[in-house]
C-alpha cells in the first residue's frame, strides 16, 4: 500500500461480561498449580459469559455505546462490519444479526473474518471505502465467546482465552494527513494446523464419523506458533516499515493483539520500550479478534494524537499490521 488512506476514528466502546474468572479457577479445571499457571500466562483474570449473556448482546451493546459516544444514530451508519473470530452462526453470518439488534435497516452489513486479525482487516477495508468516498460512517464490531469452546485438557489455551466485545466507529478525516499510513498482511500456511477448531465446517460437519466432541474445541500448539512467529515476524515488520524490527521509527504507541505473554515478550527483542506498548492481557486475557479493539479502546484514553502501530498474529498462520495516524 502506498499513500495515506484518509479516515478518522470517531469513537470506541468496550463491553465485558459480568463474570470475572481468576486464573486460579481455570487452573483448577485444568489440574494445574495456580501460581505456575499465572507465571506461564501472565493472565490474572479474564471475563467469561454467564447467565443470559451472549456474543450478540455484548456486540450490540458495544455498537450502541460507540454510536452514542459519536452522537450518531443507527441510520447514519453506511456499513456494519462484523470482525469476530468466533462466529454467532454459519448462515446468515453475524453481521445481519448485529444489524437487527442495533436497528439498522438498508445499510450494508457483512463480516470480515481473519481469526484474531479480523479487526485489522475490517479497519483497512473501512479506510479504503471512506477514502474512496463509498462510505461515510463504518461501524466495526468484534464480539467473542471463546470460553464456550475451551478444552481443559489443553491448558495452554484454556488459561488464555477471555470473552468480550468492542466497537470502533470510523468516518471522514479532519485533515489530509490523518488516516492509514501503511498496511500489510502475510500468511504462512505451514502453520495452518497450529491453531484450529476442526469441527463444524464442511470438512467435519456434525454427524461425520470423525466429528467427536473434541474437534469442536479450540486446539493450539503454542510452542510451534511462537517458533514460527519468531522466524517470520521480524521480516514482516521490516516490510511494513523499515526499522520496526529494531525500534519504533515514527511510532508513538503500539497496540498489539494480546496473543500470549510469550508473544508480548517477543516484542522486547525488537527494542520496543514497554511504556509505549499497550497491554490488556493480565486483566482480559486473549479475547481473540476483540483483543485488538479492546486494547485500542484503552490506548485512546491516553493517546489522542500521534501515530499508532496496530499489530498481531492469527491462525493460519497469519501476521498483520496497520500504521494509523490519529
Coordinates of N, CA and C in Angstrom, one line a residue, residues 78-285:
X78 N -23.4 3.7 7.3 CA -23.4 3.2 5.9 C -23.1 1.7 5.8
X79 N -22.2 1.2 6.7 CA -21.7 -0.2 6.7 C -21.4 -0.7 8.1
X80 N -21.9 -1.8 8.4 CA -21.6 -2.5 9.6 C -20.7 -3.7 9.3
X81 N -19.5 -3.8 9.9 CA -18.6 -4.9 9.7 C -18.5 -5.7 11.0
X82 N -18.9 -7.0 10.8 CA -18.7 -7.9 11.9 C -17.2 -8.5 11.8
X83 N -16.4 -8.2 12.8 CA -15.0 -8.6 12.7 C -14.7 -9.5 13.9
X84 N -15.3 -10.7 13.9 CA -15.2 -11.6 15.1 C -14.6 -12.9 14.6
X85 N -13.8 -13.5 15.5 CA -13.2 -14.8 15.2 C -14.1 -15.9 15.6
X86 N -14.9 -15.8 16.6 CA -15.9 -16.8 17.0 C -17.2 -16.4 16.4
X87 N -17.8 -17.2 15.5 CA -19.0 -16.8 14.7 C -20.3 -17.1 15.5
X88 N -21.3 -16.2 15.4 CA -22.5 -16.5 16.0 C -23.2 -17.7 15.4
X89 N -23.2 -17.8 14.1 CA -23.8 -18.9 13.4 C -23.3 -18.9 11.9
X90 N -23.3 -20.0 11.2 CA -22.8 -20.0 9.8 C -23.6 -19.2 8.8
X91 N -25.0 -19.3 8.8 CA -25.8 -18.6 7.9 C -27.1 -18.1 8.5
X92 N -27.5 -16.9 8.4 CA -26.6 -15.8 7.9 C -25.5 -15.5 8.9
X93 N -24.5 -14.9 8.5 CA -23.4 -14.6 9.4 C -23.8 -13.6 10.4
X94 N -22.9 -13.3 11.4 CA -23.3 -12.4 12.5 C -23.6 -11.0 12.1
X95 N -23.2 -10.5 11.0 CA -23.4 -9.1 10.7 C -24.9 -8.7 10.6
X96 N -25.8 -9.5 9.9 CA -27.2 -9.1 9.8 C -27.8 -9.2 11.2
X97 N -27.4 -10.2 12.0 CA -27.9 -10.3 13.4 C -27.6 -9.1 14.2
X98 N -26.3 -8.6 14.1 CA -25.9 -7.4 14.8 C -26.7 -6.2 14.3
X99 N -26.9 -6.1 13.0 CA -27.6 -5.0 12.4 C -29.1 -5.0 12.9
X100 N -29.7 -6.1 13.0 CA -31.1 -6.2 13.5 C -31.1 -5.7 15.0
X101 N -30.1 -6.2 15.7 CA -30.1 -5.8 17.2 C -29.9 -4.3 17.4
X102 N -29.2 -3.7 16.4 CA -28.9 -2.3 16.5 C -30.0 -1.4 15.8
X103 N -30.9 -2.0 15.1 CA -31.9 -1.3 14.5 C -31.5 -0.7 13.1
X104 N -30.5 -1.3 12.5 CA -30.0 -0.8 11.2 C -30.9 -1.5 10.1
X105 N -31.3 -0.7 9.1 CA -32.1 -1.3 8.0 C -31.8 -0.6 6.7
X106 N -31.3 -1.4 5.8 CA -30.9 -0.8 4.5 C -29.5 -0.5 4.4
X107 N -28.7 -0.5 5.5 CA -27.3 -0.3 5.4 C -26.7 -1.6 5.1
X108 N -25.5 -1.6 4.5 CA -24.7 -2.8 4.2 C -24.2 -3.4 5.5
X109 N -24.2 -4.8 5.6 CA -23.7 -5.5 6.8 C -23.1 -6.8 6.4
X110 N -21.9 -7.0 6.6 CA -21.2 -8.3 6.3 C -20.0 -8.4 7.2
X111 N -19.4 -9.6 7.1 CA -18.3 -10.0 8.0 C -16.9 -10.0 7.3
X112 N -15.9 -9.6 8.1 CA -14.5 -9.7 7.7 C -13.9 -10.7 8.6
X113 N -13.6 -11.9 8.2 CA -13.1 -13.0 9.1 C -11.7 -13.4 8.8
X114 N -10.8 -13.0 9.7 CA -9.4 -13.4 9.6 C -8.9 -13.8 11.0
X115 N -9.7 -14.6 11.7 CA -9.5 -15.0 13.1 C -9.1 -13.8 14.0
X116 N -7.9 -13.9 14.6 CA -7.5 -12.8 15.6 C -7.2 -11.5 14.9
X117 N -7.0 -11.5 13.6 CA -6.7 -10.3 12.8 C -7.9 -9.7 12.1
X118 N -9.1 -10.2 12.5 CA -10.3 -9.7 11.8 C -10.5 -8.2 11.9
X119 N -10.2 -7.7 13.1 CA -10.4 -6.2 13.3 C -9.5 -5.4 12.4
X120 N -8.2 -5.9 12.2 CA -7.3 -5.1 11.4 C -7.7 -5.2 9.9
X121 N -8.2 -6.3 9.5 CA -8.7 -6.5 8.1 C -9.9 -5.5 7.9
X122 N -10.8 -5.5 8.9 CA -12.0 -4.7 8.8 C -11.7 -3.2 8.8
X123 N -10.7 -2.8 9.6 CA -10.3 -1.4 9.7 C -9.7 -0.9 8.3
X124 N -8.8 -1.8 7.7 CA -8.3 -1.5 6.4 C -9.4 -1.3 5.4
X125 N -10.3 -2.2 5.4 CA -11.4 -2.2 4.5 C -12.2 -0.9 4.6
X126 N -12.5 -0.6 5.9 CA -13.3 0.7 6.1 C -12.5 1.9 5.6
X127 N -11.2 1.9 5.9 CA -10.4 3.0 5.4 C -10.4 3.2 3.9
X128 N -10.4 2.1 3.2 CA -10.4 2.1 1.7 C -11.7 2.7 1.2
X129 N -12.8 2.2 1.8 CA -14.2 2.7 1.4 C -14.4 4.2 1.7
X130 N -13.9 4.6 2.9 CA -14.1 6.0 3.3 C -13.2 6.9 2.5
X131 N -12.0 6.5 2.2 CA -11.1 7.3 1.4 C -11.6 7.4 0.0
X132 N -12.2 6.4 -0.5 CA -12.8 6.4 -1.9 C -14.1 7.1 -2.0
X133 N -14.7 7.5 -0.9 CA -16.0 8.2 -0.9 C -17.2 7.2 -1.0
X134 N -16.9 5.9 -0.8 CA -18.0 5.0 -1.0 C -18.8 4.7 0.3
X135 N -18.3 5.2 1.4 CA -18.9 5.2 2.7 C -18.5 6.4 3.5
X136 N -19.4 6.8 4.4 CA -19.1 7.9 5.3 C -18.8 7.4 6.7
X137 N -19.7 6.6 7.2 CA -19.6 6.1 8.6 C -19.6 4.6 8.5
X138 N -18.6 4.0 9.1 CA -18.5 2.5 9.2 C -18.3 2.1 10.6
X139 N -19.2 1.2 11.1 CA -19.2 0.7 12.4 C -18.6 -0.8 12.4
X140 N -17.5 -1.0 13.1 CA -16.8 -2.3 13.2 C -17.1 -2.8 14.6
X141 N -17.6 -4.1 14.6 CA -17.8 -4.7 15.9 C -17.1 -6.1 16.0
X142 N -16.4 -6.3 17.0 CA -15.7 -7.6 17.3 C -16.3 -8.1 18.6
X143 N -16.9 -9.2 18.6 CA -17.5 -9.8 19.8 C -17.2 -11.3 19.9
X144 N -16.6 -11.7 21.0 CA -16.1 -13.0 21.2 C -16.7 -13.8 22.3
X145 N -16.9 -15.1 22.1 CA -17.4 -16.0 23.1 C -16.5 -17.3 23.1
X146 N -15.2 -17.0 23.2 CA -14.2 -18.1 23.1 C -14.3 -19.1 24.2
X147 N -14.8 -18.7 25.4 CA -14.8 -19.6 26.5 C -15.7 -20.8 26.3
X148 N -16.7 -20.7 25.4 CA -17.6 -21.9 25.2 C -16.9 -23.0 24.4
X149 N -15.7 -22.8 23.8 CA -15.1 -23.8 23.1 C -13.7 -24.3 23.6
X150 N -13.6 -24.1 24.9 CA -12.3 -24.4 25.5 C -12.2 -25.9 26.0
X151 N -11.0 -26.5 25.9 CA -10.8 -27.8 26.4 C -9.9 -27.7 27.6
X152 N -10.3 -28.3 28.8 CA -9.5 -28.3 30.0 C -8.2 -29.2 29.8
X153 N -8.3 -30.1 28.8 CA -7.1 -30.9 28.5 C -6.0 -30.1 27.8
X154 N -6.3 -28.9 27.4 CA -5.4 -28.0 26.7 C -5.2 -26.7 27.5
X155 N -4.5 -26.8 28.6 CA -4.4 -25.6 29.5 C -3.7 -24.4 28.8
X156 N -2.9 -24.7 27.9 CA -2.1 -23.6 27.2 C -3.1 -22.6 26.6
X157 N -4.2 -23.0 26.0 CA -5.2 -22.1 25.5 C -6.3 -21.8 26.5
X158 N -6.7 -22.8 27.3 CA -7.8 -22.6 28.3 C -7.4 -21.5 29.3
X159 N -6.2 -21.3 29.6 CA -5.8 -20.3 30.6 C -5.7 -18.9 30.0
X160 N -5.7 -18.8 28.6 CA -5.6 -17.6 28.0 C -6.9 -16.9 27.6
X161 N -7.8 -17.7 27.1 CA -9.0 -17.1 26.4 C -10.0 -16.4 27.3
X162 N -10.4 -15.2 26.9 CA -11.5 -14.5 27.6 C -12.5 -14.1 26.6
X163 N -13.7 -13.6 27.1 CA -14.8 -13.1 26.3 C -14.9 -11.6 26.4
X164 N -15.6 -11.0 25.4 CA -15.8 -9.6 25.5 C -16.1 -9.0 24.1
X165 N -16.5 -7.7 24.0 CA -16.8 -7.1 22.8 C -16.3 -5.7 22.7
X166 N -16.0 -5.2 21.5 CA -15.5 -3.8 21.3 C -16.1 -3.4 20.0
X167 N -16.4 -2.1 19.9 CA -16.8 -1.5 18.7 C -16.0 -0.2 18.4
X168 N -15.7 0.0 17.1 CA -15.0 1.2 16.7 C -15.7 1.8 15.5
X169 N -16.0 3.1 15.7 CA -16.8 3.8 14.6 C -15.8 4.7 13.9
X170 N -15.7 4.6 12.6 CA -14.8 5.4 11.8 C -15.5 6.2 10.8
X171 N -14.9 7.4 10.4 CA -15.6 8.3 9.5 C -14.5 9.1 8.8
X172 N -15.0 10.2 8.1 CA -14.1 11.0 7.3 C -13.0 11.7 8.2
X173 N -11.8 11.9 7.6 CA -10.7 12.5 8.3 C -10.9 14.0 8.4
X174 N -10.3 14.6 9.4 CA -10.3 16.0 9.7 C -9.3 16.8 8.9
X175 N -8.2 16.1 8.5 CA -7.2 16.8 7.7 C -6.5 15.7 6.8
X176 N -5.8 16.2 5.7 CA -5.3 15.2 4.7 C -4.2 14.3 5.2
X177 N -3.6 14.5 6.4 CA -2.5 13.7 6.9 C -3.0 12.7 8.0
X178 N -4.3 12.6 8.1 CA -4.9 11.7 9.1 C -5.4 10.4 8.4
X179 N -5.1 9.3 9.0 CA -5.6 8.0 8.4 C -4.6 6.9 8.4
X180 N -4.7 6.0 7.4 CA -3.9 4.8 7.4 C -2.7 5.0 6.5
X181 N -1.5 5.0 7.2 CA -0.3 5.2 6.5 C 0.3 4.0 5.8
X182 N 0.1 2.8 6.5 CA 0.7 1.6 5.9 C -0.1 0.4 6.4
X183 N -0.2 -0.6 5.6 CA -0.9 -1.8 6.0 C -0.2 -3.0 5.3
X184 N -0.2 -4.1 6.0 CA 0.4 -5.3 5.4 C -0.1 -6.6 6.1
X185 N -0.4 -7.6 5.3 CA -0.8 -8.9 5.9 C -0.1 -10.0 5.1
X186 N 0.4 -11.0 5.9 CA 1.1 -12.1 5.3 C 0.6 -13.4 6.0
X187 N 0.6 -14.5 5.2 CA 0.1 -15.8 5.7 C 1.2 -16.9 5.4
X188 N 1.5 -17.7 6.4 CA 2.4 -18.8 6.3 C 1.7 -20.1 6.6
X189 N 1.1 -20.7 5.5 CA 0.1 -21.8 5.8 C 0.8 -23.1 6.3
X190 N 2.1 -23.1 6.4 CA 2.7 -24.3 7.1 C 2.3 -24.3 8.6
X191 N 1.7 -23.2 9.1 CA 1.3 -23.1 10.5 C -0.2 -23.2 10.6
X192 N -0.9 -23.7 9.5 CA -2.4 -23.7 9.5 C -3.0 -24.6 10.5
X193 N -2.2 -25.7 10.9 CA -2.7 -26.7 11.9 C -2.3 -26.4 13.3
X194 N -1.5 -25.3 13.5 CA -1.0 -25.0 14.8 C -2.1 -24.4 15.7
X195 N -3.1 -23.7 15.1 CA -4.2 -23.2 15.9 C -5.5 -23.4 15.1
X196 N -6.5 -24.1 15.7 CA -7.6 -24.5 14.9 C -8.8 -25.0 15.8
X197 N -10.0 -24.9 15.1 CA -11.2 -25.7 15.6 C -11.6 -26.4 14.4
X198 N -11.5 -27.7 14.3 CA -11.6 -28.5 13.1 C -13.1 -28.8 12.8
X199 N -14.0 -28.9 13.8 CA -15.3 -29.3 13.6 C -16.3 -28.1 13.2
X200 N -17.3 -28.5 12.6 CA -18.4 -27.5 12.3 C -18.5 -27.0 10.9
X201 N -17.4 -27.2 10.1 CA -17.4 -26.8 8.7 C -17.8 -28.0 7.8
X202 N -17.6 -27.8 6.5 CA -17.9 -28.9 5.5 C -16.9 -30.1 5.6
X203 N -15.7 -29.9 6.1 CA -14.8 -31.0 6.2 C -15.1 -31.9 7.3
X204 N -15.6 -31.4 8.4 CA -16.0 -32.2 9.6 C -17.4 -31.7 10.1
X205 N -18.4 -31.9 9.4 CA -19.7 -31.4 9.9 C -20.3 -32.3 11.0
X206 N -21.3 -31.8 11.7 CA -21.9 -32.6 12.7 C -22.5 -33.9 12.1
X207 N -22.2 -35.1 12.7 CA -22.7 -36.3 12.2 C -21.6 -37.1 11.4
X208 N -20.5 -36.4 11.1 CA -19.3 -37.0 10.5 C -18.8 -38.1 11.4
X209 N -18.4 -39.2 10.9 CA -17.8 -40.3 11.9 C -16.6 -39.9 12.7
X210 N -15.9 -38.9 12.2 CA -14.7 -38.4 13.0 C -15.0 -37.1 13.8
X211 N -16.3 -36.7 13.8 CA -16.6 -35.5 14.5 C -16.9 -35.7 15.9
X212 N -15.9 -36.1 16.7 CA -16.0 -36.3 18.1 C -16.1 -34.9 18.8
X213 N -16.5 -34.9 20.1 CA -16.7 -33.7 20.8 C -15.4 -32.8 20.8
X214 N -14.2 -33.4 20.8 CA -13.0 -32.6 21.0 C -12.7 -31.8 19.7
X215 N -13.2 -32.2 18.5 CA -12.9 -31.4 17.3 C -13.7 -30.1 17.3
X216 N -14.6 -29.9 18.2 CA -15.4 -28.7 18.2 C -14.8 -27.8 19.3
X217 N -13.7 -28.1 19.9 CA -13.0 -27.3 20.9 C -11.7 -26.7 20.3
X218 N -11.2 -25.7 21.0 CA -10.0 -24.9 20.5 C -8.8 -25.8 20.7
X219 N -8.0 -25.9 19.7 CA -6.8 -26.7 19.7 C -5.6 -25.8 19.3
X220 N -4.6 -25.6 20.2 CA -3.5 -24.7 19.9 C -2.2 -25.4 20.3
X221 N -1.2 -25.3 19.5 CA 0.1 -25.8 19.8 C 1.0 -24.5 19.9
X222 N 1.0 -24.0 21.1 CA 1.6 -22.7 21.3 C 3.1 -22.6 21.0
X223 N 3.9 -23.6 21.3 CA 5.3 -23.6 21.1 C 5.6 -23.5 19.6
X224 N 4.8 -24.2 18.8 CA 5.0 -24.2 17.3 C 4.6 -22.8 16.8
X225 N 3.5 -22.2 17.3 CA 3.1 -20.9 16.9 C 4.2 -19.9 17.2
X226 N 4.8 -19.9 18.4 CA 5.8 -19.0 18.8 C 7.1 -19.2 18.0
X227 N 7.4 -20.4 17.7 CA 8.6 -20.7 16.9 C 8.5 -20.1 15.5
X228 N 7.3 -20.3 14.9 CA 7.1 -19.7 13.6 C 7.0 -18.2 13.6
X229 N 6.4 -17.6 14.6 CA 6.3 -16.2 14.8 C 7.7 -15.6 14.9
X230 N 8.6 -16.2 15.7 CA 9.9 -15.7 15.8 C 10.7 -15.7 14.5
X231 N 10.3 -16.6 13.6 CA 11.0 -16.6 12.3 C 10.5 -15.6 11.3
X232 N 9.2 -15.4 11.3 CA 8.7 -14.6 10.2 C 8.3 -13.1 10.6
X233 N 8.1 -12.9 11.9 CA 7.6 -11.5 12.3 C 8.7 -10.5 12.1
X234 N 10.0 -10.7 12.4 CA 11.0 -9.6 12.1 C 11.0 -9.1 10.7
X235 N 11.0 -10.1 9.7 CA 10.9 -9.7 8.3 C 9.6 -9.0 7.9
X236 N 8.5 -9.5 8.5 CA 7.2 -8.8 8.2 C 7.3 -7.4 8.7
X237 N 7.8 -7.1 9.9 CA 7.9 -5.8 10.4 C 8.7 -4.8 9.5
X238 N 9.8 -5.4 9.0 CA 10.6 -4.6 8.1 C 9.9 -4.2 6.8
X239 N 9.1 -5.2 6.3 CA 8.3 -4.9 5.1 C 7.2 -3.9 5.3
X240 N 6.7 -3.9 6.6 CA 5.6 -3.0 6.9 C 6.2 -1.6 7.0
X241 N 7.3 -1.4 7.7 CA 8.1 -0.2 7.8 C 9.5 -0.5 8.2
X242 N 10.5 -0.1 7.4 CA 11.9 -0.4 7.7 C 12.2 0.2 9.1
X243 N 12.9 -0.7 9.9 CA 13.4 -0.3 11.2 C 12.5 -0.8 12.3
X244 N 11.3 -1.3 12.0 CA 10.4 -1.8 13.1 C 10.9 -3.0 13.8
X245 N 11.8 -3.8 13.2 CA 12.3 -5.0 13.9 C 13.4 -4.6 14.9
X246 N 13.8 -3.3 14.9 CA 14.8 -2.9 15.8 C 14.4 -1.6 16.7
X247 N 13.2 -1.2 16.5 CA 12.8 0.0 17.2 C 11.4 0.5 16.7
X248 N 11.0 1.7 17.0 CA 9.7 2.2 16.7 C 9.8 3.5 15.9
X249 N 10.4 3.5 14.7 CA 10.6 4.7 13.9 C 9.2 5.3 13.5
X250 N 9.0 6.5 14.0 CA 7.7 7.2 13.7 C 6.5 6.7 14.4
X251 N 6.6 5.9 15.4 CA 5.5 5.3 16.1 C 5.5 5.8 17.5
X252 N 4.3 6.3 17.9 CA 4.2 6.8 19.3 C 3.7 5.7 20.3
X253 N 2.8 4.8 19.8 CA 2.3 3.8 20.7 C 2.0 2.5 19.8
X254 N 2.3 1.4 20.5 CA 2.0 0.1 19.9 C 0.7 -0.5 20.5
X255 N -0.2 -0.9 19.7 CA -1.4 -1.6 20.1 C -1.4 -3.0 19.6
X256 N -0.9 -4.0 20.4 CA -0.8 -5.3 19.9 C -1.9 -6.2 20.2
X257 N -2.1 -7.3 19.4 CA -3.0 -8.4 19.8 C -2.4 -9.0 21.0
X258 N -3.3 -9.3 22.0 CA -2.8 -9.9 23.3 C -2.7 -11.4 23.2
X259 N -1.9 -12.0 22.3 CA -1.9 -13.4 22.0 C -1.5 -14.2 23.2
X260 N -0.4 -13.8 23.8 CA 0.1 -14.6 25.0 C 1.2 -13.8 25.6
X261 N 1.6 -14.2 26.8 CA 2.8 -13.5 27.5 C 4.0 -13.6 26.7
X262 N 4.2 -14.8 26.1 CA 5.4 -15.1 25.3 C 5.4 -14.2 24.0
X263 N 4.2 -14.0 23.5 CA 4.1 -13.1 22.3 C 4.4 -11.7 22.6
X264 N 4.0 -11.2 23.8 CA 4.3 -9.8 24.2 C 5.8 -9.7 24.5
X265 N 6.4 -10.7 25.1 CA 7.8 -10.7 25.4 C 8.7 -10.7 24.2
X266 N 8.1 -11.3 23.1 CA 8.9 -11.3 21.8 C 9.1 -9.8 21.3
X267 N 8.2 -8.9 21.7 CA 8.4 -7.5 21.2 C 9.6 -6.8 21.8
X268 N 10.0 -7.3 23.0 CA 11.2 -6.7 23.6 C 12.4 -6.9 22.8
X269 N 12.5 -8.0 22.0 CA 13.6 -8.3 21.2 C 13.7 -7.2 20.0
X270 N 12.6 -6.6 19.7 CA 12.6 -5.6 18.7 C 13.0 -4.2 19.2
X271 N 13.3 -4.1 20.5 CA 13.7 -2.8 21.0 C 12.5 -1.9 21.3
X272 N 11.3 -2.4 21.5 CA 10.1 -1.6 21.7 C 10.0 -1.3 23.2
X273 N 10.1 -0.1 23.7 CA 10.0 0.2 25.1 C 8.7 -0.2 25.7
X274 N 8.7 -0.8 26.9 CA 7.5 -1.3 27.5 C 6.4 -0.2 27.7
X275 N 6.9 1.0 28.0 CA 5.9 2.0 28.3 C 5.2 2.6 27.1
X276 N 5.6 2.1 25.9 CA 4.9 2.5 24.6 C 4.1 1.4 24.0
X277 N 4.0 0.3 24.7 CA 3.2 -0.9 24.3 C 2.0 -1.1 25.2
X278 N 0.8 -1.0 24.6 CA -0.4 -1.1 25.4 C -0.7 -2.6 25.7
X279 N -1.0 -2.9 26.9 CA -1.2 -4.2 27.4 C -2.5 -4.4 28.1
X280 N -3.3 -5.4 27.7 CA -4.5 -5.7 28.5 C -4.6 -7.2 28.9
X281 N -3.5 -7.9 28.5 CA -3.5 -9.4 28.8 C -3.8 -9.7 30.2
X282 N -3.2 -9.1 31.2 CA -3.3 -9.5 32.6 C -4.8 -9.5 33.1
X283 N -5.6 -8.6 32.6 CA -7.0 -8.5 33.1 C -8.0 -9.0 32.2
X284 N -7.7 -9.2 30.9 CA -8.7 -9.6 29.9 C -8.3 -10.9 29.3
X285 N -7.0 -11.3 29.3 CA -6.6 -12.5 28.6 C -6.6 -12.2 27.1

